[in-house]
Short mmCIF file of C-alpha atoms and ligand atoms in Angstrom, two decimals:
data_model
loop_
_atom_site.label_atom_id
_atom_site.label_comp_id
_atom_site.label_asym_id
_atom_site.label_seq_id
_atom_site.Cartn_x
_atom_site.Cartn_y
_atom_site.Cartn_z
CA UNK X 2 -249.24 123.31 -52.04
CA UNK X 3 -248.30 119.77 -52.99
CA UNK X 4 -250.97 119.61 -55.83
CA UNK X 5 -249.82 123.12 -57.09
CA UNK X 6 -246.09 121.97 -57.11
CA UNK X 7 -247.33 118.54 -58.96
CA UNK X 8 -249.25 120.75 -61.45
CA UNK X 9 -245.73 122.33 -62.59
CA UNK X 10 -243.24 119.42 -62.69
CA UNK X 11 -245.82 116.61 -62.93
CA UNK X 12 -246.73 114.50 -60.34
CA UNK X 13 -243.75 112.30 -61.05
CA UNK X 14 -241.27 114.70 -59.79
CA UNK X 15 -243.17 115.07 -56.83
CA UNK X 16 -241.61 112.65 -54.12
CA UNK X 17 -243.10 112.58 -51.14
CA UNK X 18 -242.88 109.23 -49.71
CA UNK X 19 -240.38 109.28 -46.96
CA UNK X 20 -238.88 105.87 -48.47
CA UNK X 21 -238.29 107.48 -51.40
CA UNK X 22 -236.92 111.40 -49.81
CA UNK X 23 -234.84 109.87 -47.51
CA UNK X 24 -231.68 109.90 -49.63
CA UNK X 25 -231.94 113.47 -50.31
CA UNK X 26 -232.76 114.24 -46.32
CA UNK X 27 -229.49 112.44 -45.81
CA UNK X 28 -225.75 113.94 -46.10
CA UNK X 29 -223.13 111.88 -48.22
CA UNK X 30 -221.25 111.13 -44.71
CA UNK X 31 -224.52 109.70 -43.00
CA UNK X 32 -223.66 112.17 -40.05
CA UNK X 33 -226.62 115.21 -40.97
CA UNK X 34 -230.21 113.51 -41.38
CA UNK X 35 -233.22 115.67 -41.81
CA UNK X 36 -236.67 115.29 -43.26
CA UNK X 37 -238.47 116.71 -45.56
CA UNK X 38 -242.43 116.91 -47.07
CA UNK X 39 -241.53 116.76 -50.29
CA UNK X 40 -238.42 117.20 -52.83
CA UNK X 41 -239.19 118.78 -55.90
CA UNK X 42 -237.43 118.13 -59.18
CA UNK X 43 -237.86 120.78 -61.72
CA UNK X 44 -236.46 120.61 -65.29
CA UNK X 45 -235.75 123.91 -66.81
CA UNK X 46 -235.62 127.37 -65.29
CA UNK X 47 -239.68 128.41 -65.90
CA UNK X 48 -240.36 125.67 -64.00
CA UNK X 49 -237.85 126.16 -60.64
CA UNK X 50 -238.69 130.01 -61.00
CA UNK X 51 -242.30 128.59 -60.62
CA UNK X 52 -241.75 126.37 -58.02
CA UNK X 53 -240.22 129.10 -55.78
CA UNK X 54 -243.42 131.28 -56.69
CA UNK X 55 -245.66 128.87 -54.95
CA UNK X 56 -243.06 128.03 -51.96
CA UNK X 57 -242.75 131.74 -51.50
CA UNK X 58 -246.84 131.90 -51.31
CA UNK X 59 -247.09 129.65 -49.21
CA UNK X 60 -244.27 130.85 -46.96
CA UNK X 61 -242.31 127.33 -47.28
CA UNK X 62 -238.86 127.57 -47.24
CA UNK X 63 -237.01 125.90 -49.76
CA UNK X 64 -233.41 124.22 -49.74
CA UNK X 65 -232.18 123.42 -53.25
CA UNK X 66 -230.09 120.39 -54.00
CA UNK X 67 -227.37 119.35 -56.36
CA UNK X 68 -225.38 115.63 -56.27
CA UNK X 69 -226.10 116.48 -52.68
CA UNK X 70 -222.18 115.31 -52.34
CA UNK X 71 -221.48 118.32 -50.01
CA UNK X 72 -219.61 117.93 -46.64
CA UNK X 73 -220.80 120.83 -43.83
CA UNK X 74 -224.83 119.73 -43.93
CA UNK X 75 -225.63 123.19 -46.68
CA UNK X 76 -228.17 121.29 -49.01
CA UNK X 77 -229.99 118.77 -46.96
CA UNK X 78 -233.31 119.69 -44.91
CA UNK X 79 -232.96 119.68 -41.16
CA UNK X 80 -235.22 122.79 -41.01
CA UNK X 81 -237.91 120.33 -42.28
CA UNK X 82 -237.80 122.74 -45.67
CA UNK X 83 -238.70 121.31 -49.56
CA UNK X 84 -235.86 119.91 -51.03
CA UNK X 85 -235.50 121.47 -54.74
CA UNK X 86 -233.24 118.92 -56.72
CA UNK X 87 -231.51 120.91 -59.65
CA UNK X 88 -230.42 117.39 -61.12
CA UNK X 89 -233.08 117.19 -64.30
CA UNK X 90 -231.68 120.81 -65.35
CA UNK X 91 -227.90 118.55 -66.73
CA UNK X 92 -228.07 120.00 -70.47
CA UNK X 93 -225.48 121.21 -71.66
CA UNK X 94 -226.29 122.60 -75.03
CA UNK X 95 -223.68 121.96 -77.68
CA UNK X 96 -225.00 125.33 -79.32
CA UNK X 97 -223.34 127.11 -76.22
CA UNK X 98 -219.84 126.14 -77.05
CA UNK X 99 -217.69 128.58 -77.71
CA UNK X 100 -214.45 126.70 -79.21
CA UNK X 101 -212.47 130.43 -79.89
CA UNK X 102 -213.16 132.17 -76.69
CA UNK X 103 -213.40 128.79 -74.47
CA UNK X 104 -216.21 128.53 -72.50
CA UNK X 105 -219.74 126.78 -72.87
CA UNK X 106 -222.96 126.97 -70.57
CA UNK X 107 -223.84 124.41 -68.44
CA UNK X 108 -227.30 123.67 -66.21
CA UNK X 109 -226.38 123.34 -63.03
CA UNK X 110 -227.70 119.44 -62.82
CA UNK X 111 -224.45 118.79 -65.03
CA UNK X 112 -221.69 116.93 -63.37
CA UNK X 113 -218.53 117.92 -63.55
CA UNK X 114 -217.38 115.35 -64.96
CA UNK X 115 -219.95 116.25 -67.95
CA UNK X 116 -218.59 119.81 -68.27
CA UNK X 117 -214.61 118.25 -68.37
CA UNK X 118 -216.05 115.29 -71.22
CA UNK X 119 -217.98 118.44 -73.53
CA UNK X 120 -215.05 120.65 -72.69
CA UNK X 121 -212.56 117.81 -74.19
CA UNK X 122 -214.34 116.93 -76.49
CA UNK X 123 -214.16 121.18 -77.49
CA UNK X 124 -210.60 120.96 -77.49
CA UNK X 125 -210.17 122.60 -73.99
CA UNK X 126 -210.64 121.17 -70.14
CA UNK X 127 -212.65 122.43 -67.14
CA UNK X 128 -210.02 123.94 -64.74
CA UNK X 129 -211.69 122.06 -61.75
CA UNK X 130 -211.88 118.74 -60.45
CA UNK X 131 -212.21 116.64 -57.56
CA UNK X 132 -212.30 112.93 -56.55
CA UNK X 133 -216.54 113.41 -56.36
CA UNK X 134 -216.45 114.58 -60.16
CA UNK X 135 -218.86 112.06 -61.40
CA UNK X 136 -221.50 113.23 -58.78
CA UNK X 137 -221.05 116.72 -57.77
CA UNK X 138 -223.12 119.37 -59.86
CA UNK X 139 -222.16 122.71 -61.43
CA UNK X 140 -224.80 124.30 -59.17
CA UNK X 141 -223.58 122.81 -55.84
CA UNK X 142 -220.07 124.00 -57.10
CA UNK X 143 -221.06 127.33 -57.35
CA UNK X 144 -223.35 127.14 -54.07
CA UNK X 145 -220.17 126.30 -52.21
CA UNK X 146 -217.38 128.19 -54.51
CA UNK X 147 -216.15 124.53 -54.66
CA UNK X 148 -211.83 124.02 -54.85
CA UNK X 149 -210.31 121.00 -55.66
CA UNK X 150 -207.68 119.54 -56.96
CA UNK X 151 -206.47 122.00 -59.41
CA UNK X 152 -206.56 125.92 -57.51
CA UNK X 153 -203.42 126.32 -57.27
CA UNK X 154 -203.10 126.63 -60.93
CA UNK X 155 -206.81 127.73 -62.36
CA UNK X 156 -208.56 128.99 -58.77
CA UNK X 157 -211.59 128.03 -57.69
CA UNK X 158 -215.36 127.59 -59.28
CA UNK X 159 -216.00 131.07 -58.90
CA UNK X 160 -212.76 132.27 -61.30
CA UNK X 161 -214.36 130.12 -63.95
CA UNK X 162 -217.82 131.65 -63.47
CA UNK X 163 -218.52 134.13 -65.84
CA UNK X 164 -222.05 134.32 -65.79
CA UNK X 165 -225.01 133.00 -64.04
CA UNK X 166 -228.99 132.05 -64.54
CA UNK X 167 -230.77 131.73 -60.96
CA UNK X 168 -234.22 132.21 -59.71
CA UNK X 169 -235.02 134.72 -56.88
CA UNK X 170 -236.59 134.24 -53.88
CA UNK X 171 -239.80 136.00 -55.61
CA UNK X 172 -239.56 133.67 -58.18
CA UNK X 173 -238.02 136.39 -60.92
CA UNK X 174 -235.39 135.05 -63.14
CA UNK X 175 -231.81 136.78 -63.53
CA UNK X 176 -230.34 135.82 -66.53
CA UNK X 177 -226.24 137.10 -67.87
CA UNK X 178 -224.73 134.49 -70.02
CA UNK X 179 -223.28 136.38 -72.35
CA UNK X 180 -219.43 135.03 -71.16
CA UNK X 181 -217.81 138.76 -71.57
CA UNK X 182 -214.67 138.55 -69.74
CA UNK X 183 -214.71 141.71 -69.59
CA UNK X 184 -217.64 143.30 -68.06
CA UNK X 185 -218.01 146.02 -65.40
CA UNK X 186 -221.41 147.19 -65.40
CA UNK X 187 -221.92 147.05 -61.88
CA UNK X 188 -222.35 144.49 -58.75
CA UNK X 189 -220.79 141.11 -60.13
CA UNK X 190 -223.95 138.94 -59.07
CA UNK X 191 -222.12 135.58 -60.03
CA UNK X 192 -219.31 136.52 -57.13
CA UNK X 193 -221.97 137.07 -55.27
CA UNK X 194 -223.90 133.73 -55.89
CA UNK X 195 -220.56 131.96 -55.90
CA UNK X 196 -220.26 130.47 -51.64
CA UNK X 197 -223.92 131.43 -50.85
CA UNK X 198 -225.03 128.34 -50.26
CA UNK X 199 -228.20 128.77 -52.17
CA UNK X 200 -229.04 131.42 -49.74
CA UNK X 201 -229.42 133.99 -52.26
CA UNK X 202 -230.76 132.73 -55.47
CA UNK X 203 -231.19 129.19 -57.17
CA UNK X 204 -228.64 128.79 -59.81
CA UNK X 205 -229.90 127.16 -62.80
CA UNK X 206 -227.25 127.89 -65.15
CA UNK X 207 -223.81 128.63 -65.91
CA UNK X 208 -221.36 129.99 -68.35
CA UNK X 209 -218.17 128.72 -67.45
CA UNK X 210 -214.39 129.64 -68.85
CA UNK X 211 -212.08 126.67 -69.96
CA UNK X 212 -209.00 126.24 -70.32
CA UNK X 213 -206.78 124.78 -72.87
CA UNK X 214 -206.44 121.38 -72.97
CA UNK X 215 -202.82 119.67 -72.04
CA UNK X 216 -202.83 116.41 -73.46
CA UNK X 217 -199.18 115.23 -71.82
CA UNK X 218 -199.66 114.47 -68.03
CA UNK X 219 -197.14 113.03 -65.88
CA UNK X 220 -197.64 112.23 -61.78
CA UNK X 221 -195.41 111.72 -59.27
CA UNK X 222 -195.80 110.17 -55.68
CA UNK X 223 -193.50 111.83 -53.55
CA UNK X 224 -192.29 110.32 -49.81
CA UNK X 225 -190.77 112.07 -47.01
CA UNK X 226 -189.94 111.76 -43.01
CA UNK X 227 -191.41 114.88 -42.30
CA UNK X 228 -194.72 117.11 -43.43
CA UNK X 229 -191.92 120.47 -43.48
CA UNK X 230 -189.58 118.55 -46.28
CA UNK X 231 -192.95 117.45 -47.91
CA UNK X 232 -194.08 121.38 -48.07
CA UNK X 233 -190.47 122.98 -48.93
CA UNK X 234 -190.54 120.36 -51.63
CA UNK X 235 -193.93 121.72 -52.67
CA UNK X 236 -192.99 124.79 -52.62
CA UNK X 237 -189.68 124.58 -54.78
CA UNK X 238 -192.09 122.51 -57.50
CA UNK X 239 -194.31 125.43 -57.75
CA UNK X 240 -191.64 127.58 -58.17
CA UNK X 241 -189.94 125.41 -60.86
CA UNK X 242 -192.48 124.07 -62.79
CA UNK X 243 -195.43 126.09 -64.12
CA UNK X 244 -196.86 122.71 -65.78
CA UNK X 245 -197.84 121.83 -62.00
CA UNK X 246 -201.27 120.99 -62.01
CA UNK X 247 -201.96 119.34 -58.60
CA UNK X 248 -199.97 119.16 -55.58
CA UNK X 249 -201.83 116.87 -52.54
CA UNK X 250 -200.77 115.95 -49.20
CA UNK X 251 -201.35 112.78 -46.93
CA UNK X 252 -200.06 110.34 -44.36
CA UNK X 253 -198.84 106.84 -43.95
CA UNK X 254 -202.26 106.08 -41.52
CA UNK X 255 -204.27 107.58 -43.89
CA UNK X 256 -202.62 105.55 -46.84
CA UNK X 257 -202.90 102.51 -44.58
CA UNK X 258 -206.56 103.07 -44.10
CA UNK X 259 -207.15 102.85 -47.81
CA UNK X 260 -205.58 100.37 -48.64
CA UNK X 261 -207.50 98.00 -46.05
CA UNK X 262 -210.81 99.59 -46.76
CA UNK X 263 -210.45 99.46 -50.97
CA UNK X 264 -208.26 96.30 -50.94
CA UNK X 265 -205.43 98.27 -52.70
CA UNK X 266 -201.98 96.98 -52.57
CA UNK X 267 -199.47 99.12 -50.72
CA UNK X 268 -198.10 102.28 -52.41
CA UNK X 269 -195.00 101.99 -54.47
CA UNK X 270 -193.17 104.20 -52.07
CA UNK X 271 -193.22 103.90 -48.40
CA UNK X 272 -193.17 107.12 -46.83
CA UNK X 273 -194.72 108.89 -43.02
CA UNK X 274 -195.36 112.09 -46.01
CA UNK X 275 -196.46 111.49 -49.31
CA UNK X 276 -196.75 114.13 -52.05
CA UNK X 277 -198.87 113.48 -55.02
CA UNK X 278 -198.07 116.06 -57.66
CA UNK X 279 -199.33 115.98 -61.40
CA UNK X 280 -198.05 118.17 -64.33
CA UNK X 281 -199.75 118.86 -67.50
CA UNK X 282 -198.35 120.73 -70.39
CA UNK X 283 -198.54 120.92 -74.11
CA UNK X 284 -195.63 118.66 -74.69
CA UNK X 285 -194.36 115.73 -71.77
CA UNK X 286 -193.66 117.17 -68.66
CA UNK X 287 -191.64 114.29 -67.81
CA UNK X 288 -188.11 115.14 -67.62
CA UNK X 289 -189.25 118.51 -66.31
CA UNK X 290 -190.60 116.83 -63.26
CA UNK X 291 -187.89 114.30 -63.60
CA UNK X 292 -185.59 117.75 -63.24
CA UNK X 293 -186.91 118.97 -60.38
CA UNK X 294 -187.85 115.94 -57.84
CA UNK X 295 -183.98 115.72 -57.94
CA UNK X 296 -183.56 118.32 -56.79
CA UNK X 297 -186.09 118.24 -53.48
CA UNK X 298 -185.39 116.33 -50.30
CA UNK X 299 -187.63 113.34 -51.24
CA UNK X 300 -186.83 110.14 -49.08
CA UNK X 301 -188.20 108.21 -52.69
CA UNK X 302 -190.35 108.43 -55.77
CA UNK X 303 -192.53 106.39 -57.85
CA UNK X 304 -193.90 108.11 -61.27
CA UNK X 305 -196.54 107.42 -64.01
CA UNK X 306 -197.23 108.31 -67.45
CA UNK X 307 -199.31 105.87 -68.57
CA UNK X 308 -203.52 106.98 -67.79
CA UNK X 309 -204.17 103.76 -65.91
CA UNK X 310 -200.94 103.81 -63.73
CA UNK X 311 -201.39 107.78 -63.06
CA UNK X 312 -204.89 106.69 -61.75
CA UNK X 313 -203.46 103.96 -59.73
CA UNK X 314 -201.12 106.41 -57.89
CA UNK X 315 -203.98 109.16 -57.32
CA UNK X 316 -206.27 106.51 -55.99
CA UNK X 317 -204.39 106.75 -52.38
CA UNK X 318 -204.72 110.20 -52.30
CA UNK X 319 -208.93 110.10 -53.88
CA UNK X 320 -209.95 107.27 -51.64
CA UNK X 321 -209.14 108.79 -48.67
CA UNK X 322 -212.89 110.48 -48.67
CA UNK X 323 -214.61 107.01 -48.94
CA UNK X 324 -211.95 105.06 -47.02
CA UNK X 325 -212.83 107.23 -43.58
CA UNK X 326 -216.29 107.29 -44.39
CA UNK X 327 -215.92 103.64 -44.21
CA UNK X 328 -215.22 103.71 -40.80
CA UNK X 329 -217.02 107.27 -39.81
CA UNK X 330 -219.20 109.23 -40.13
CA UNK X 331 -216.42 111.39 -39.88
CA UNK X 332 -216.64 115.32 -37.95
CA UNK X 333 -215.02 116.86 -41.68
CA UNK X 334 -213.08 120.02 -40.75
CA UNK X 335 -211.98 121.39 -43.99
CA UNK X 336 -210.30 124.14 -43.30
CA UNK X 337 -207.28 126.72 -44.90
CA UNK X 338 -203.89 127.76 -42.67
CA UNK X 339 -201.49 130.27 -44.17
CA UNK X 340 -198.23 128.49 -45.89
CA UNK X 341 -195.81 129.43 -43.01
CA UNK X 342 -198.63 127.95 -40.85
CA UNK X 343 -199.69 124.68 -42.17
CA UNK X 344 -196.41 122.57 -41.11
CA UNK X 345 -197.02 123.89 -37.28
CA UNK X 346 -200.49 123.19 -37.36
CA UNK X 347 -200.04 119.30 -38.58
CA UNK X 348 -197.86 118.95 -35.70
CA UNK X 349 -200.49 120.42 -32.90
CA UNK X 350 -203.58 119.06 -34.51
CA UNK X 351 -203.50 115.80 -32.83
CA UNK X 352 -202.64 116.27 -29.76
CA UNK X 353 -205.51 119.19 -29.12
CA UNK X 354 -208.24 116.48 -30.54
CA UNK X 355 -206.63 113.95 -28.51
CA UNK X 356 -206.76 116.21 -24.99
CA UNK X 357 -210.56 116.51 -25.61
CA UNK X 358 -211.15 113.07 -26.61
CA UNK X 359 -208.68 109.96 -25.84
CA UNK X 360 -210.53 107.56 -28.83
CA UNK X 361 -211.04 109.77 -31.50
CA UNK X 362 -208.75 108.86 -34.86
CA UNK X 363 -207.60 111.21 -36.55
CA UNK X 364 -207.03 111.75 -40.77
CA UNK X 365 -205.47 114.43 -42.37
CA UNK X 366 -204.82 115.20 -46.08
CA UNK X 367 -205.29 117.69 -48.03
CA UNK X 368 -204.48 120.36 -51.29
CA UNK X 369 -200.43 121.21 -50.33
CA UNK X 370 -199.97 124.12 -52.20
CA UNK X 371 -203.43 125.75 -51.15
CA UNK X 372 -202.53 125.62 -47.09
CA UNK X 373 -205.81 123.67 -47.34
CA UNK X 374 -206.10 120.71 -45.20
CA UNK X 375 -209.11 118.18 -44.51
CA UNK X 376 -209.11 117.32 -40.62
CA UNK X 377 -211.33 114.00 -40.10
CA UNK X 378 -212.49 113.16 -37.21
CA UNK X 379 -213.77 109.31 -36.82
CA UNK X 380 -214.52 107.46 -33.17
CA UNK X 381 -216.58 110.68 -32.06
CA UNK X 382 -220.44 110.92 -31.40
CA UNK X 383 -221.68 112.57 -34.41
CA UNK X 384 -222.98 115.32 -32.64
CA UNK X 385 -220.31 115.81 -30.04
CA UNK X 386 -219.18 119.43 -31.67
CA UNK X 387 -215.95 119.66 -29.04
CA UNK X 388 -213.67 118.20 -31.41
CA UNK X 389 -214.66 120.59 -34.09
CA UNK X 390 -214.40 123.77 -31.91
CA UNK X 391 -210.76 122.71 -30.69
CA UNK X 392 -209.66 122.03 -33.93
CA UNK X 393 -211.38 125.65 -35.71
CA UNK X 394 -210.19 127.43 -32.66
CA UNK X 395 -206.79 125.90 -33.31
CA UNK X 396 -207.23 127.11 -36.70
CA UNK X 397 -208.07 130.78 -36.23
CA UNK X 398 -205.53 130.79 -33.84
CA UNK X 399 -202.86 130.51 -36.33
CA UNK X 400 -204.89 132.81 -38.63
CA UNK X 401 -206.32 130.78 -40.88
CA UNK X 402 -209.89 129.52 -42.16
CA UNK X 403 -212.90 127.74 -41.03
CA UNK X 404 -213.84 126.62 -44.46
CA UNK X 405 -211.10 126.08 -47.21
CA UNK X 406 -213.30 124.88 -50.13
CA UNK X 407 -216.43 122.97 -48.41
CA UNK X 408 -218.62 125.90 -46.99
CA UNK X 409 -219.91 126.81 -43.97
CA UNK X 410 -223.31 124.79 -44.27
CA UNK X 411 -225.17 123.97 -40.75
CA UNK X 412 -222.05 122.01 -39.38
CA UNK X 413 -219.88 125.16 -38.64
CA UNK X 414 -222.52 128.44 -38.94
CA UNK X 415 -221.63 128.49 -35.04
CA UNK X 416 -218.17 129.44 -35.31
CA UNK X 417 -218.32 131.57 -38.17
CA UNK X 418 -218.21 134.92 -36.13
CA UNK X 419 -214.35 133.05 -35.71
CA UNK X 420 -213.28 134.22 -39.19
CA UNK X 421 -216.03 137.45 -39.57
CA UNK X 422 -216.57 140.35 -37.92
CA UNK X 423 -219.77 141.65 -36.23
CA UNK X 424 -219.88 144.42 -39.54
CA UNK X 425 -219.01 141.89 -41.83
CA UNK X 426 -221.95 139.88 -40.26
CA UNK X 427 -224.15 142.92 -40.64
CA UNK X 428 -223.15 143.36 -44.28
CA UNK X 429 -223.88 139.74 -45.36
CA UNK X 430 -227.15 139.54 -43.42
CA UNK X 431 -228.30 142.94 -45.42
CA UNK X 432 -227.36 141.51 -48.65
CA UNK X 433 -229.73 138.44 -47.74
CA UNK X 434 -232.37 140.15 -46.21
CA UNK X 435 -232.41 142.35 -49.61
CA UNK X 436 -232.44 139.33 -51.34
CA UNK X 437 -234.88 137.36 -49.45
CA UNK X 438 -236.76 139.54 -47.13
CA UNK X 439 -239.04 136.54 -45.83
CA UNK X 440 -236.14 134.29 -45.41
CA UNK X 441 -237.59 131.09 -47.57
CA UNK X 442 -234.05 130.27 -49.26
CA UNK X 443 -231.72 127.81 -47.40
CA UNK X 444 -232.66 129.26 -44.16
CA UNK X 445 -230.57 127.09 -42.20
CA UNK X 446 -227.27 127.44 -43.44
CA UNK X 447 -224.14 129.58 -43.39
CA UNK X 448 -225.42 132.87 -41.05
CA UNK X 449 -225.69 132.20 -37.54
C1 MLT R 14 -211.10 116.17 -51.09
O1 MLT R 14 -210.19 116.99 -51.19
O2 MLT R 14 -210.90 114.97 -51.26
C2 MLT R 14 -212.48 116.67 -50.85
O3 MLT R 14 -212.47 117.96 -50.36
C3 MLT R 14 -213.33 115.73 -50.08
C4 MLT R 14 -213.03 115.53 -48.64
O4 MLT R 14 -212.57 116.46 -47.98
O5 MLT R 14 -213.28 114.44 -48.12
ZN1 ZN R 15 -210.52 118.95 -50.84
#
């Protein structure tokens, strides 16, 4: 099979020495380690829809790969399956732009950060972003229906989708990148792809909406004594201010922590709550914001206009992924409460990780306005899963979700009967048994 898979992507995109694989058997957080006997790397669609052909002869299952920046173990292979890197498919064809209607098709190798630079550079912006922009892939953004930074105003990857290009488990291409917003000629297949985790198809391609560009950005770091001010405060900006583009939540400890792991000097604003909003508008959102952080119960403020200073302020909130890495591999429990919910569920958090385990450290931070916050769990054997079943318990409990934005992967497919129902169960298992009848596409991941 290894000769056949050489003879359609060259033997240089062949890797098969485990020196080599390793770094795409591994997860970003060093926690998930599998291995695999070989990782693939295709460059255009013929060729993946190929690849799959001879996997699917040879009744090897296949899990494809993107930045492999992903959080809950859903692209890495601890099944022992071929990896399929989608990273050589990163064109983005300038012909695809679409400067009246907005929107452009990407491959899904392309960064994110490549689709927000040709979207720019268009005269309109990508409506999501994260901290791991520079590495994370349209197709792993679509695998996982990524969020981010900027839902609350322009959703999540799957509003932006408007058409896909993937390859089926049999190897037959479907191909709808004709960007119609409009469109209702039956089952919407890139909703479908969008959160499958590669389970369905391999996405090769994209056509993605923009949206138009707001040159004037202003942020604001926000302090309070307590995570309810913090969220009423949040809640009154939103109202106020339809420029709001961001609106993120942390801690002191978790400020703390980056600051000693990325040498940063302290915030501006010493706070036990910090909000980090940013609004971005057509003309400067300044004394908008100005306007309105007046009028919330912030204990003090610092703001930036200026790109570099802006960047400065949203390092304390971006670092927080590296700066607990730095002293994990953290148990990531990314996970979604309603509003009313979140402020409650900030305060019990602790203690219920702390009554199952007396050393773990706890970090939490998160996308305020979404109810979406990131639990991390460092000081805990990697695969002791008790912390992460008190805190998802915790989280159904009040309602809420098991996954927010980062998937269900391996890491949680145990709990995610949780959030669905046995017929909801039986409904997504007959849409990938349809799909994939013999099972070869991420078999590992998402249904228990
Ligand atoms: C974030 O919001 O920073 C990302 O979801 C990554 C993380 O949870 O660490
Ligand atoms: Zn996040």
């Amino acid at each position: 099979m290894i000769d056949e898979l050489r003879s359609i992507v060259g033997a240089a995109h062949v890797l098969t020495d485990p020196s080599v694989t390793e770094s795409y058997a591994v997860d970003w957080t060093g926690r998930f380690r599998g291995t695999t006997p070989a990782v693939v790397r295709p460059a255009s669609t013929e060729e993946v829809a190929a690849v799959v052909r001879v996997c699917a002869r040879h009744g090897a299952a296949i899990v494809p790969q993107g930045g492999n920046t992903g959080l809950v173990a859903g692209g890495i292979p601890l099944g022992g399956e071929i990896v399929v890197s989608l990273r050589r498919l990163d064109g983005i064809d300038p012909e695809s732009i679409d400067p009246v209607a907005g929107q452009l098709t990407a491959g899904a190798g392309a960064t994110i950060a490549d689709v927000a630079a040709v979207a720019r550079h268009a005269g309109w912006e990508y409506g999501v972003d994260w901290a791991s922009r520079d590495t994370a892939t349209v197709g792993g953004s679509i695998a996982t229906n990524a969020g981010g930074i900027r839902v609350l105003r322009y959703g999540d990857t799957r509003a932006q989708v408007l058409g896909v290009e993937a390859v089926l488990a049999d190897g037959s291409v479907v191909s709808h990148l004709g960007g119609l917003v409009k469109d209702n000629t039956g089952y919407h297949l890139p909703s479908l792809v969008c959160g499958s985790e590669g389970t369905l198809a391999l996405v090769t391609a994209a056509r993605l909406a923009l949206v138009p560009r707001q040159e004037e950005r202003v942020v604001a770091l926000l302090g309070f004594a307590a995570v309810e001010a913090a969220l009423d405060a949040c809640a009154f900006l939103r109202r106020s201010l339809p420029s709001l583009d961001a609106a993120e939540l942390f801690f002191a400890d978790g400020v703390a922590l980056v600051c000693e792991q990325l040498s940063l000097p302290a915030p501006p604003v010493a706070a036990d709550v910090y909000l980090l909003v940013e609004c971005a508008d057509h003309v400067d959102p300044s004394s908008a914001l100005a306007d309105a952080v007046d009028r919330v119960e912030a204990e003090n403020a610092a703001v930036a206009v200026e790109p570099a200073r802006r960047s400065t302020l949203w390092r304390y909130r971006e670092d927080h992924t590296e700066a607990i890495n730095a002293i994990g591999p953290p148990h990531k429990l990314d996970v979604t409460l309603p509003q009313q919910e979140l402020a409650g569920f900030v305060r019990d958090v602790r203690p219920a990780i702390m009554s199952v385990e007396r050393s773990a450290r706890v970090w939490l931070f998160g996308h305020a306005a979404d109810g979406n916050l990131h639990v991390n769990v460092t000081s805990v054997e990697a695969g002791d899963e008790r912390i992460d079943d008190a805190v998802l318990r915790l989280v159904v409990a009040r309602g809420g979700s098991i996954s927010a934005e980062h998937g269900i992967g391996t890491a949680k497919k145990r709990w995610l009967s949780l959030n669905r129902s046995e017929a909801e169960l039986r409904a997504m298992r007959a849409i990938k048994s349809a799909l994939d009848p013999e099972g070869i596409l991420n078999p590992n991941v998402l249904l228990p």
